[in-house]
């Protein structure tokens, strides 16, 4: 029945991972080098990096309005406070810190997250849904470039060949980019389907989560995500990042892969590897017809996690076996790379299959699924044995009571009774941002 399907769809929304990809794309933002050596206690946003001097002149016009669409999207769609510096740039660090993290809602269950934006996927805690997350039905940069004619008419605005890059995008009178929030996501889900109607997203979502064999998706499907942004700083100490996922082809056995391991060790974050498309330059080559985006299990990296058994509820024996297997395959990948940056995709596939065969099933973890584990803040997913892999001390399968899911899928218009997460300090979010998020929640329910 339709009501049950809608309830299931809401559960899928709140269970899907919150993904922020970085490092290795043309997008200006945090890199592994910055994340490892920067002194902040949180993952910095692009605006914060700009003010810290990582991206060049913090007052340079290329990052301001209308040279960049970010400011137009953040003020127009998310109603965030305007900047007061030249070119509509942040006048100080406090203003820069009042903006957001760009996040993709991984409804299609892509193992590497969103490969358009980098080779590393930071999986953010779902506790941000409670009071710091607002979800646009579409990537706001794409909307600004392709559908916002007011922005496009401004002198100095950027222009993209939208019809070629974003196949199937529909900009029309029915468009509505009002962000969704916890308990009020139906309109965002509907608009996501309408604006990408030729992709049949809802059909693919249900098929990939519930089909006997998850169907493949295309290069263009991977850009159709709902942009579920976090309006605040993501603190390491509060496990704001619960998992780092490295794209196997570009990173495994490389110097940048080693940086990923070091960053994870420094912050006590679990690391996993994912096969994904197996390409170093996804935006240029992702249109290839032979790519496979099937939803594979990820392989936990016991080395990068400083000994997975010390962080997660996996056995010491499985962790040790994974260390031995992955170090052997890492050395093989490093030798194969030599001085070349990218391995042939066929060789990447062979190395991945070797890792799948050698790493114990306890260390291979599927993406989260509705009602799969009791605590998605602490748990990463179910392993090949069917057990929930979680940070130490977290609840897994025993006496499963999913209070959080019950609250998240409450009827639209009714405030879900979700307890405030103990590890999420409200004070870590700027007051103005919290107020904006609360106002959007009210507006979405009234709408």
Short mmCIF file of C-alpha atoms in Angstrom, two decimals:
data_model
loop_
_atom_site.label_atom_id
_atom_site.label_comp_id
_atom_site.label_asym_id
_atom_site.label_seq_id
_atom_site.Cartn_x
_atom_site.Cartn_y
_atom_site.Cartn_z
CA UNK A 1 0.00 0.00 0.00
CA UNK A 2 1.04 3.58 -0.67
CA UNK A 3 1.20 4.55 3.01
CA UNK A 4 3.63 1.71 3.76
CA UNK A 5 5.81 2.64 0.78
CA UNK A 6 5.94 6.26 1.96
CA UNK A 7 6.92 5.15 5.47
CA UNK A 8 9.63 2.95 4.00
CA UNK A 9 10.89 5.83 1.85
CA UNK A 10 11.15 8.08 4.90
CA UNK A 11 13.15 5.40 6.69
CA UNK A 12 15.47 5.16 3.70
CA UNK A 13 16.01 8.92 3.81
CA UNK A 14 17.03 8.94 7.47
CA UNK A 15 19.14 5.77 7.21
CA UNK A 16 21.06 6.82 4.09
CA UNK A 17 24.56 8.04 4.81
CA UNK A 18 25.42 11.74 4.98
CA UNK A 19 28.43 11.96 2.67
CA UNK A 20 30.99 14.71 2.13
CA UNK A 21 33.55 13.76 -0.53
CA UNK A 22 36.85 15.62 -0.72
CA UNK A 23 40.44 15.40 -2.02
CA UNK A 24 41.20 14.61 -5.63
CA UNK A 25 38.64 16.67 -7.55
CA UNK A 26 38.70 20.13 -9.08
CA UNK A 27 36.50 21.53 -6.30
CA UNK A 28 38.18 23.91 -3.89
CA UNK A 29 37.89 22.61 -0.38
CA UNK A 30 39.59 20.57 2.30
CA UNK A 31 42.31 18.11 1.28
CA UNK A 32 43.94 15.27 3.18
CA UNK A 33 47.02 17.44 3.73
CA UNK A 34 44.93 20.23 5.25
CA UNK A 35 42.82 17.84 7.33
CA UNK A 36 45.95 16.17 8.71
CA UNK A 37 47.95 19.29 9.55
CA UNK A 38 45.33 21.99 10.23
CA UNK A 39 44.97 22.73 13.95
CA UNK A 40 41.17 23.08 14.12
CA UNK A 41 39.21 20.52 16.14
CA UNK A 42 36.69 20.17 13.33
CA UNK A 43 36.64 19.58 9.60
CA UNK A 44 36.81 23.09 8.13
CA UNK A 45 34.31 24.27 5.52
CA UNK A 46 35.36 25.95 2.29
CA UNK A 47 34.55 29.40 3.70
CA UNK A 48 36.67 28.72 6.78
CA UNK A 49 39.53 27.50 4.58
CA UNK A 50 39.26 30.70 2.57
CA UNK A 51 39.56 32.86 5.68
CA UNK A 52 42.49 30.76 6.93
CA UNK A 53 44.35 31.47 3.67
CA UNK A 54 44.40 27.94 2.24
CA UNK A 55 42.60 28.92 -0.97
CA UNK A 56 44.44 32.13 -1.80
CA UNK A 57 43.37 35.72 -1.28
CA UNK A 58 40.40 35.61 1.17
CA UNK A 59 39.03 38.77 -0.43
CA UNK A 60 39.59 37.68 -4.05
CA UNK A 61 36.54 38.16 -6.31
CA UNK A 62 36.68 34.64 -7.78
CA UNK A 63 35.11 33.20 -4.61
CA UNK A 64 32.59 36.00 -4.15
CA UNK A 65 29.23 36.75 -5.71
CA UNK A 66 28.56 36.23 -8.60
CA UNK A 67 31.90 34.61 -9.48
CA UNK A 68 30.91 31.60 -7.36
CA UNK A 69 27.33 30.28 -7.03
CA UNK A 70 27.85 29.23 -3.40
CA UNK A 71 26.85 32.52 -1.82
CA UNK A 72 23.72 32.80 -3.96
CA UNK A 73 22.68 29.27 -3.02
CA UNK A 74 23.39 29.62 0.69
CA UNK A 75 21.58 32.93 1.10
CA UNK A 76 18.79 32.24 -1.40
CA UNK A 77 17.96 28.60 -0.64
CA UNK A 78 19.15 28.12 2.95
CA UNK A 79 18.42 31.70 4.10
CA UNK A 80 21.79 32.01 5.82
CA UNK A 81 23.03 35.43 7.00
CA UNK A 82 24.73 37.48 4.31
CA UNK A 83 28.44 38.25 4.35
CA UNK A 84 29.68 41.81 4.77
CA UNK A 85 33.10 41.71 3.10
CA UNK A 86 34.02 42.86 -0.43
CA UNK A 87 32.43 40.81 -3.23
CA UNK A 88 29.95 39.39 -0.69
CA UNK A 89 32.74 37.46 1.03
CA UNK A 90 33.02 36.82 4.79
CA UNK A 91 34.42 39.85 6.56
CA UNK A 92 35.92 37.74 9.35
CA UNK A 93 36.24 34.17 10.58
CA UNK A 94 33.03 34.37 12.60
CA UNK A 95 31.07 35.08 9.43
CA UNK A 96 32.86 32.29 7.59
CA UNK A 97 31.97 29.88 10.39
CA UNK A 98 28.28 30.74 10.10
CA UNK A 99 27.83 28.78 6.88
CA UNK A 100 27.54 25.07 6.07
CA UNK A 101 29.12 21.79 5.03
CA UNK A 102 28.00 20.49 1.64
CA UNK A 103 26.65 16.97 2.08
CA UNK A 104 25.13 14.42 -0.30
CA UNK A 105 22.38 12.09 0.94
CA UNK A 106 23.51 8.69 -0.31
CA UNK A 107 20.06 7.33 -1.18
CA UNK A 108 21.39 5.25 -4.07
CA UNK A 109 23.87 3.51 -1.79
CA UNK A 110 27.06 4.24 -3.74
CA UNK A 111 29.95 2.64 -1.85
CA UNK A 112 32.41 5.50 -2.51
CA UNK A 113 29.87 8.21 -1.72
CA UNK A 114 29.84 10.88 -4.41
CA UNK A 115 32.87 10.43 -6.71
CA UNK A 116 32.21 13.75 -8.47
CA UNK A 117 33.70 15.59 -5.50
CA UNK A 118 36.72 13.57 -4.43
CA UNK A 119 38.35 10.25 -3.62
CA UNK A 120 37.62 10.34 0.13
CA UNK A 121 34.13 10.18 1.60
CA UNK A 122 33.61 11.47 5.11
CA UNK A 123 30.48 9.82 6.52
CA UNK A 124 28.90 12.24 8.99
CA UNK A 125 26.92 11.25 12.06
CA UNK A 126 23.14 11.05 11.54
CA UNK A 127 22.68 12.90 14.83
CA UNK A 128 23.01 16.13 12.83
CA UNK A 129 19.46 15.53 11.59
CA UNK A 130 18.26 16.55 15.02
CA UNK A 131 19.03 20.26 14.91
CA UNK A 132 21.64 21.10 12.30
CA UNK A 133 20.64 19.65 8.92
CA UNK A 134 18.62 21.10 6.04
CA UNK A 135 18.15 19.16 2.79
CA UNK A 136 17.70 20.76 -0.62
CA UNK A 137 15.99 18.52 -3.22
CA UNK A 138 18.89 19.08 -5.64
CA UNK A 139 22.56 20.01 -5.66
CA UNK A 140 22.31 23.75 -5.07
CA UNK A 141 25.23 24.56 -7.34
CA UNK A 142 23.52 22.78 -10.24
CA UNK A 143 20.26 24.55 -9.45
CA UNK A 144 21.96 27.95 -9.33
CA UNK A 145 23.86 27.35 -12.59
CA UNK A 146 21.04 25.78 -14.54
CA UNK A 147 17.69 26.87 -13.09
CA UNK A 148 18.25 30.22 -11.34
CA UNK A 149 17.84 32.67 -14.20
CA UNK A 150 18.30 35.64 -11.86
CA UNK A 151 21.82 34.43 -11.07
CA UNK A 152 22.57 33.54 -14.67
CA UNK A 153 21.66 37.04 -15.85
CA UNK A 154 24.21 38.71 -13.55
CA UNK A 155 27.39 40.07 -15.20
CA UNK A 156 30.30 37.87 -14.19
CA UNK A 157 28.22 34.82 -13.31
CA UNK A 158 29.47 31.39 -14.35
CA UNK A 159 27.77 29.40 -17.10
CA UNK A 160 27.82 25.65 -17.68
CA UNK A 161 26.60 23.43 -20.54
CA UNK A 162 23.85 22.07 -18.29
CA UNK A 163 22.13 20.00 -20.95
CA UNK A 164 25.34 18.09 -21.62
CA UNK A 165 26.61 17.76 -18.06
CA UNK A 166 23.37 17.10 -16.22
CA UNK A 167 21.32 14.89 -18.50
CA UNK A 168 17.68 14.69 -17.49
CA UNK A 169 17.52 17.83 -15.33
CA UNK A 170 14.13 19.55 -15.53
CA UNK A 171 13.82 23.21 -14.56
CA UNK A 172 10.20 24.26 -14.63
CA UNK A 173 7.38 26.10 -12.96
CA UNK A 174 6.92 23.35 -10.38
CA UNK A 175 10.43 23.66 -9.02
CA UNK A 176 10.67 24.24 -5.28
CA UNK A 177 14.01 24.17 -3.49
CA UNK A 178 12.63 24.70 0.02
CA UNK A 179 14.94 22.61 2.22
CA UNK A 180 13.53 19.66 4.11
CA UNK A 181 14.33 19.01 7.76
CA UNK A 182 13.78 16.25 10.30
CA UNK A 183 10.14 15.16 10.19
CA UNK A 184 9.38 17.29 7.09
CA UNK A 185 11.10 15.68 4.11
CA UNK A 186 8.21 14.61 1.87
CA UNK A 187 8.25 17.77 -0.26
CA UNK A 188 12.03 17.49 -0.79
CA UNK A 189 11.71 13.84 -1.85
CA UNK A 190 8.94 14.77 -4.30
CA UNK A 191 10.89 17.67 -5.82
CA UNK A 192 14.00 15.51 -6.18
CA UNK A 193 11.92 13.03 -8.19
CA UNK A 194 10.29 15.78 -10.31
CA UNK A 195 13.49 17.64 -11.15
CA UNK A 196 15.26 14.42 -12.17
CA UNK A 197 12.15 12.64 -13.49
CA UNK A 198 13.78 10.93 -16.51
CA UNK A 199 16.12 9.10 -14.10
CA UNK A 200 13.25 7.32 -12.26
CA UNK A 201 15.08 7.85 -8.99
CA UNK A 202 12.47 6.41 -6.66
CA UNK A 203 12.30 3.23 -8.68
CA UNK A 204 16.08 2.88 -8.56
CA UNK A 205 16.21 3.66 -4.84
CA UNK A 206 13.71 0.93 -3.97
CA UNK A 207 15.31 -1.53 -6.39
CA UNK A 208 18.83 -0.98 -4.99
CA UNK A 209 17.70 -1.32 -1.38
CA UNK A 210 15.18 -4.14 -1.78
CA UNK A 211 15.83 -5.88 -5.10
CA UNK A 212 17.23 -9.41 -5.25
CA UNK A 213 20.16 -8.05 -7.25
CA UNK A 214 20.86 -4.33 -6.90
CA UNK A 215 20.60 -2.79 -10.39
CA UNK A 216 23.44 -0.72 -11.74
CA UNK A 217 23.15 3.05 -12.02
CA UNK A 218 24.78 5.49 -14.41
CA UNK A 219 27.37 8.21 -14.25
CA UNK A 220 24.59 10.80 -14.49
CA UNK A 221 22.50 9.16 -11.74
CA UNK A 222 25.25 9.86 -9.21
CA UNK A 223 24.69 13.63 -9.42
CA UNK A 224 20.95 13.45 -8.62
CA UNK A 225 21.39 13.39 -4.82
CA UNK A 226 19.51 15.53 -2.34
CA UNK A 227 21.95 18.05 -0.87
CA UNK A 228 21.55 17.52 2.88
CA UNK A 229 23.80 20.15 4.35
CA UNK A 230 25.04 20.44 7.92
CA UNK A 231 24.69 23.95 9.26
CA UNK A 232 27.52 23.90 11.74
CA UNK A 233 31.01 22.62 12.44
CA UNK A 234 31.65 18.87 12.43
CA UNK A 235 33.71 18.15 15.54
CA UNK A 236 36.10 15.21 15.55
CA UNK A 237 35.84 14.60 19.31
CA UNK A 238 32.07 14.13 19.05
CA UNK A 239 32.47 11.57 16.28
CA UNK A 240 30.99 14.02 13.82
CA UNK A 241 32.80 11.91 11.21
CA UNK A 242 32.05 8.28 11.98
CA UNK A 243 33.81 6.76 8.97
CA UNK A 244 36.31 7.69 6.25
CA UNK A 245 35.94 5.80 2.98
CA UNK A 246 38.82 5.73 0.51
CA UNK A 247 38.23 5.09 -3.18
CA UNK A 248 40.30 1.96 -3.84
CA UNK A 249 41.52 2.64 -7.37
CA UNK A 250 42.96 6.15 -6.92
CA UNK A 251 44.24 5.76 -3.34
CA UNK A 252 45.04 2.22 -2.21
CA UNK A 253 48.81 1.68 -2.15
CA UNK A 254 49.52 5.37 -2.87
CA UNK A 255 51.03 8.27 -0.94
CA UNK A 256 47.62 9.90 -0.63
CA UNK A 257 46.18 6.66 0.63
CA UNK A 258 48.85 6.72 3.33
CA UNK A 259 47.77 10.29 4.21
CA UNK A 260 44.20 9.05 4.63
CA UNK A 261 45.39 6.40 7.08
CA UNK A 262 47.42 8.96 9.04
CA UNK A 263 44.50 11.39 9.28
CA UNK A 264 42.22 8.59 10.50
CA UNK A 265 44.72 7.50 13.14
CA UNK A 266 45.18 11.08 14.35
CA UNK A 267 41.44 11.54 14.88
CA UNK A 268 40.48 7.99 15.91
CA UNK A 269 38.17 7.47 12.93
CA UNK A 270 37.54 4.10 11.30
CA UNK A 271 38.65 3.69 7.67
CA UNK A 272 37.18 1.54 4.92
CA UNK A 273 38.01 0.99 1.26
CA UNK A 274 35.40 0.89 -1.50
CA UNK A 275 35.73 -0.18 -5.12
CA UNK A 276 33.30 2.31 -6.72
CA UNK A 277 34.02 3.04 -10.39
CA UNK A 278 37.74 2.32 -9.98
CA UNK A 279 38.75 5.53 -11.74
CA UNK A 280 41.09 8.35 -10.70
CA UNK A 281 39.33 10.92 -12.92
CA UNK A 282 35.64 10.16 -12.53
CA UNK A 283 34.31 13.40 -14.01
CA UNK A 284 36.23 12.83 -17.26
CA UNK A 285 35.78 9.07 -17.63
CA UNK A 286 32.66 8.28 -15.60
CA UNK A 287 30.46 8.12 -18.69
CA UNK A 288 32.07 4.79 -19.68
CA UNK A 289 29.42 2.13 -20.22
CA UNK A 290 31.40 -0.61 -18.44
CA UNK A 291 31.35 1.02 -15.01
CA UNK A 292 29.69 -0.89 -12.20
CA UNK A 293 28.06 0.99 -9.32
CA UNK A 294 26.61 -2.12 -7.70
CA UNK A 295 26.31 -1.77 -3.95
CA UNK A 296 29.33 -3.69 -2.66
CA UNK A 297 30.47 -4.20 0.90
CA UNK A 298 33.35 -2.00 2.01
CA UNK A 299 36.57 -3.45 3.40
CA UNK A 300 37.63 -2.14 6.81
CA UNK A 301 41.25 -1.06 6.97
CA UNK A 302 42.64 -2.44 10.23
CA UNK A 303 45.90 -0.55 9.67
CA UNK A 304 44.40 2.87 9.00
CA UNK A 305 42.09 2.46 11.97
CA UNK A 306 45.09 1.95 14.28
CA UNK A 307 43.99 -1.60 14.83
CA UNK A 308 40.28 -1.96 14.16
CA UNK A 309 39.80 -4.07 17.29
CA UNK A 310 40.82 -1.07 19.40
CA UNK A 311 38.02 1.08 17.90
CA UNK A 312 35.31 -1.31 16.77
CA UNK A 313 33.58 -4.41 18.07
CA UNK A 314 35.52 -6.75 15.75
CA UNK A 315 37.70 -9.55 16.99
CA UNK A 316 41.45 -9.16 17.37
CA UNK A 317 41.91 -12.24 15.19
CA UNK A 318 39.90 -10.77 12.31
CA UNK A 319 41.67 -7.42 12.67
CA UNK A 320 45.11 -9.09 12.60
CA UNK A 321 44.17 -11.18 9.56
CA UNK A 322 42.98 -8.04 7.76
CA UNK A 323 46.24 -6.26 8.59
CA UNK A 324 48.30 -9.05 7.05
CA UNK A 325 46.12 -9.32 3.94
CA UNK A 326 45.84 -5.60 3.27
CA UNK A 327 49.53 -4.89 3.81
CA UNK A 328 50.43 -7.58 1.29
CA UNK A 329 47.99 -6.20 -1.30
CA UNK A 330 49.02 -2.62 -0.45
CA UNK A 331 52.64 -3.48 -1.29
CA UNK A 332 51.54 -5.10 -4.53
CA UNK A 333 49.51 -2.02 -5.49
CA UNK A 334 52.41 0.31 -4.59
CA UNK A 335 54.81 -1.69 -6.79
CA UNK A 336 52.32 -1.65 -9.65
CA UNK A 337 51.92 2.10 -9.38
CA UNK A 338 55.62 2.87 -9.58
CA UNK A 339 55.65 6.49 -10.68
CA UNK A 340 52.23 6.44 -12.33
CA UNK A 341 49.33 8.01 -10.50
CA UNK A 342 46.54 5.86 -11.92
CA UNK A 343 46.37 2.09 -12.25
CA UNK A 344 44.52 0.54 -15.20
CA UNK A 345 40.96 -0.22 -14.14
CA UNK A 346 41.37 -3.94 -14.90
CA UNK A 347 44.30 -4.11 -12.50
CA UNK A 348 42.34 -2.22 -9.84
CA UNK A 349 39.58 -4.81 -10.20
CA UNK A 350 42.08 -7.67 -9.74
CA UNK A 351 43.53 -6.10 -6.60
CA UNK A 352 40.07 -5.50 -5.19
CA UNK A 353 39.02 -9.09 -5.77
CA UNK A 354 42.21 -10.24 -4.07
CA UNK A 355 41.33 -8.07 -1.05
CA UNK A 356 37.76 -9.41 -0.96
CA UNK A 357 39.08 -12.97 -0.93
CA UNK A 358 41.79 -12.40 1.69
CA UNK A 359 40.08 -10.13 4.24
CA UNK A 360 37.85 -11.96 6.77
CA UNK A 361 34.09 -11.51 6.25
CA UNK A 362 33.90 -9.94 9.72
CA UNK A 363 35.87 -6.99 8.30
CA UNK A 364 33.69 -6.45 5.20
CA UNK A 365 30.79 -4.12 5.94
CA UNK A 366 27.64 -3.27 3.99
CA UNK A 367 26.17 0.22 3.86
CA UNK A 368 23.50 1.06 6.48
CA UNK A 369 19.99 -0.20 5.83
CA UNK A 370 16.73 0.56 7.64
CA UNK A 371 16.40 -1.25 10.98
CA UNK A 372 19.77 -2.89 10.40
CA UNK A 373 21.46 -1.65 13.59
CA UNK A 374 20.18 0.09 16.70
CA UNK A 375 22.51 3.08 16.73
CA UNK A 376 23.63 4.58 13.43
CA UNK A 377 25.73 7.20 15.20
CA UNK A 378 28.00 4.44 16.49
CA UNK A 379 27.48 1.67 13.92
CA UNK A 380 28.88 1.50 10.38
CA UNK A 381 26.74 -1.30 8.97
CA UNK A 382 26.36 -5.08 9.03
CA UNK A 383 29.31 -7.23 8.10
CA UNK A 384 29.20 -10.32 5.89
CA UNK A 385 28.28 -12.41 8.95
CA UNK A 386 25.22 -10.25 9.61
CA UNK A 387 26.63 -8.57 12.73
CA UNK A 388 26.56 -4.83 13.31
CA UNK A 389 30.05 -3.31 13.29
CA UNK A 390 30.08 -0.44 15.80
CA UNK A 391 32.42 1.65 17.86
CA UNK A 392 33.17 0.07 21.23
CA UNK A 393 30.37 0.12 23.78
CA UNK A 394 27.62 0.75 21.23
CA UNK A 395 24.49 -1.33 20.97
CA UNK A 396 24.35 -3.76 18.08
CA UNK A 397 21.69 -6.37 17.41
CA UNK A 398 20.91 -7.55 20.94
CA UNK A 399 17.50 -6.42 22.27
CA UNK A 400 17.08 -4.29 19.17
CA UNK A 401 14.87 -1.27 19.85
CA UNK A 402 15.17 1.39 17.19
CA UNK A 403 13.81 4.43 19.03
CA UNK A 404 15.58 6.83 16.69
CA UNK A 405 14.03 5.37 13.53
CA UNK A 406 10.61 5.38 15.18
CA UNK A 407 10.93 9.11 15.80
CA UNK A 408 12.43 9.94 12.42
CA UNK A 409 9.59 8.37 10.44
CA UNK A 410 6.85 10.05 12.47
CA UNK A 411 3.98 11.44 10.43
CA UNK A 412 4.73 14.64 8.54
CA UNK A 413 3.77 17.73 10.50
CA UNK A 414 4.24 16.05 13.87
CA UNK A 415 7.44 16.86 15.73
CA UNK A 416 9.38 13.58 16.11
CA UNK A 417 10.23 12.72 19.69
CA UNK A 418 13.95 12.17 19.20
CA UNK A 419 16.18 12.46 22.26
CA UNK A 420 18.98 14.98 21.93
CA UNK A 421 22.19 13.01 21.23
CA UNK A 422 24.49 13.09 24.23
CA UNK A 423 27.60 13.50 22.10
CA UNK A 424 26.29 16.49 20.14
CA UNK A 425 26.90 19.78 21.93
CA UNK A 426 24.39 22.35 20.70
CA UNK A 427 26.88 25.04 21.62
CA UNK A 428 29.13 23.81 18.82
CA UNK A 429 26.77 25.41 16.28
CA UNK A 430 26.58 29.18 15.80
CA UNK A 431 23.42 30.63 17.31
CA UNK A 432 22.37 32.21 14.01
CA UNK A 433 22.65 28.86 12.23
CA UNK A 434 20.57 27.07 14.84
CA UNK A 435 17.91 29.77 14.51
CA UNK A 436 17.85 29.40 10.71
CA UNK A 437 17.50 25.62 10.97
CA UNK A 438 14.62 25.98 13.46
CA UNK A 439 12.89 28.49 11.19
CA UNK A 440 13.24 26.17 8.19
CA UNK A 441 11.73 23.31 10.19
CA UNK A 442 8.70 25.50 11.03
CA UNK A 443 8.34 26.76 7.46
CA UNK A 444 8.58 23.26 5.99
CA UNK A 445 5.83 21.96 8.25
CA UNK A 446 3.54 24.88 7.51
CA UNK A 447 4.19 24.45 3.77
#
